[in-house]
XYZ file of C-alpha atoms in Angstrom:
157
model
C -59.381 -155.744 97.712
C -56.643 -156.897 100.012
C -57.325 -160.314 101.618
C -58.231 -160.598 104.852
C -56.227 -162.301 107.530
C -57.682 -163.472 110.669
C -55.249 -164.581 113.150
C -56.551 -166.260 116.683
C -54.116 -165.368 119.781
C -54.315 -167.865 122.384
C -54.949 -165.479 125.365
C -53.817 -167.137 128.394
C -53.937 -166.037 131.921
C -50.661 -164.460 133.227
C -50.080 -161.293 135.551
C -50.004 -157.979 134.124
C -47.223 -156.733 136.337
C -44.745 -158.303 138.422
C -42.124 -156.977 140.988
C -39.544 -159.194 139.438
C -38.972 -161.270 136.467
C -37.749 -163.998 137.845
C -38.464 -165.417 141.209
C -36.388 -168.196 143.379
C -37.793 -171.477 143.810
C -40.132 -171.812 147.188
C -40.097 -174.601 149.390
C -43.271 -177.127 149.068
C -45.495 -175.338 151.442
C -48.285 -175.242 148.672
C -48.786 -179.132 149.592
C -50.743 -178.639 152.389
C -54.489 -178.813 152.372
C -56.532 -176.414 151.024
C -58.630 -174.514 153.755
C -60.791 -173.082 151.337
C -62.642 -175.897 149.866
C -66.113 -174.709 149.846
C -68.246 -172.884 147.134
C -68.397 -169.363 146.920
C -69.899 -168.100 143.681
C -71.372 -171.361 142.007
C -73.891 -174.304 142.942
C -71.616 -177.133 141.833
C -67.304 -176.926 141.820
C -64.641 -179.199 140.811
C -61.892 -179.602 143.388
C -58.721 -181.180 143.199
C -57.439 -183.924 145.250
C -54.071 -183.545 144.911
C -51.401 -180.686 145.072
C -49.777 -179.748 141.929
C -48.610 -176.841 139.712
C -51.382 -176.077 136.997
C -49.658 -174.239 133.833
C -51.739 -171.206 132.229
C -52.198 -173.275 128.938
C -54.326 -176.372 131.331
C -56.305 -174.204 132.507
C -57.569 -172.730 129.383
C -57.510 -175.490 127.623
C -60.008 -176.467 130.726
C -61.967 -173.516 130.057
C -62.465 -174.419 126.423
C -63.381 -177.857 127.374
C -66.083 -176.423 129.971
C -67.396 -173.822 127.798
C -67.926 -176.166 125.020
C -69.453 -178.962 127.056
C -71.886 -176.492 129.137
C -72.603 -175.094 125.344
C -72.489 -171.559 126.383
C -74.942 -171.691 128.916
C -74.493 -170.938 132.694
C -71.500 -169.520 134.443
C -67.856 -170.308 134.809
C -65.855 -168.996 137.832
C -61.734 -169.549 137.503
C -60.740 -169.713 141.170
C -57.258 -170.584 140.277
C -54.657 -167.569 138.734
C -51.086 -168.669 137.522
C -49.034 -166.043 139.151
C -45.942 -167.996 139.294
C -43.474 -167.577 136.691
C -41.071 -171.069 135.802
C -37.968 -170.233 134.125
C -36.287 -172.603 131.641
C -32.840 -172.642 130.204
C -32.682 -173.338 126.394
C -31.876 -176.687 125.478
C -28.173 -177.574 124.765
C -26.884 -174.700 126.711
C -24.078 -175.214 128.782
C -24.982 -174.411 132.461
C -23.779 -171.289 134.733
C -24.298 -167.608 132.815
C -27.063 -167.089 135.131
C -30.699 -167.635 135.035
C -33.171 -169.125 131.982
C -35.923 -167.221 130.483
C -39.524 -167.096 131.856
C -41.168 -170.114 130.429
C -44.441 -170.363 131.521
C -46.747 -169.177 134.318
C -48.463 -171.885 136.932
C -50.950 -172.027 139.625
C -50.056 -173.479 142.892
C -53.440 -175.739 143.333
C -53.407 -177.234 147.122
C -55.275 -180.739 147.886
C -58.854 -180.165 148.200
C -59.120 -176.773 146.331
C -62.035 -175.770 144.274
C -60.170 -175.146 141.122
C -64.142 -173.783 139.068
C -67.252 -173.491 140.115
C -70.444 -173.808 137.931
C -73.656 -171.642 138.344
C -76.782 -171.976 136.464
C -76.668 -175.320 134.897
C -78.520 -178.608 135.403
C -76.539 -180.968 137.734
C -76.649 -183.597 134.953
C -74.376 -181.380 132.588
C -72.148 -179.968 135.088
C -71.373 -183.749 136.188
C -70.668 -184.772 132.413
C -68.251 -181.442 132.196
C -66.509 -182.553 135.411
C -66.221 -185.890 133.644
C -64.461 -184.586 130.079
C -62.376 -182.305 132.610
C -61.190 -185.265 134.422
C -60.067 -187.214 131.568
C -58.065 -184.510 130.535
C -56.305 -183.236 133.732
C -52.979 -183.874 134.993
C -54.678 -183.802 138.799
C -57.385 -186.091 139.810
C -60.910 -184.204 140.357
C -63.888 -184.489 142.221
C -67.301 -182.931 141.522
C -69.054 -181.194 144.568
C -72.307 -179.766 145.074
C -73.684 -177.166 147.335
C -76.130 -179.398 149.198
C -73.582 -181.396 150.302
C -71.561 -180.084 153.475
C -67.875 -179.935 153.359
C -67.438 -183.082 155.942
C -69.235 -185.220 153.017
C -66.879 -184.174 150.460
C -64.174 -186.105 152.271
C -65.589 -189.057 152.685
C -66.460 -190.063 149.012
C -64.010 -190.394 146.083
């Protein structure tokens, strides 16, 4: 018979449809402090301590790290979505001749915004997952718990 070839595609988060293929760059309005820095779905959360633009590949890598650390128990909620397209021109191309092609999708993350929420896992396992994630992430992270109040989150670091 014919050999079976299995191809693993890296399925990253991106919008299904956009009104325009390319967007103009916006001013830095996302660098304000997030107003939604609280937990809605999970018992534990992972919060960003500084503003950044997270690429979809970083979110996918983080999801894989969390799934591996939690050993497929519990539930992971991803609270940010990469909806902003970043365009880039190829290397060694002269200036002019229009805007570059879409390169990647990024999520705008504000300071204090909860990126991931975890539920149905023990606290020690959730803290270990946050530690694993903070080693590989481009933004400093903080582990938060539903039992803490929002005012306590700002005092600890």
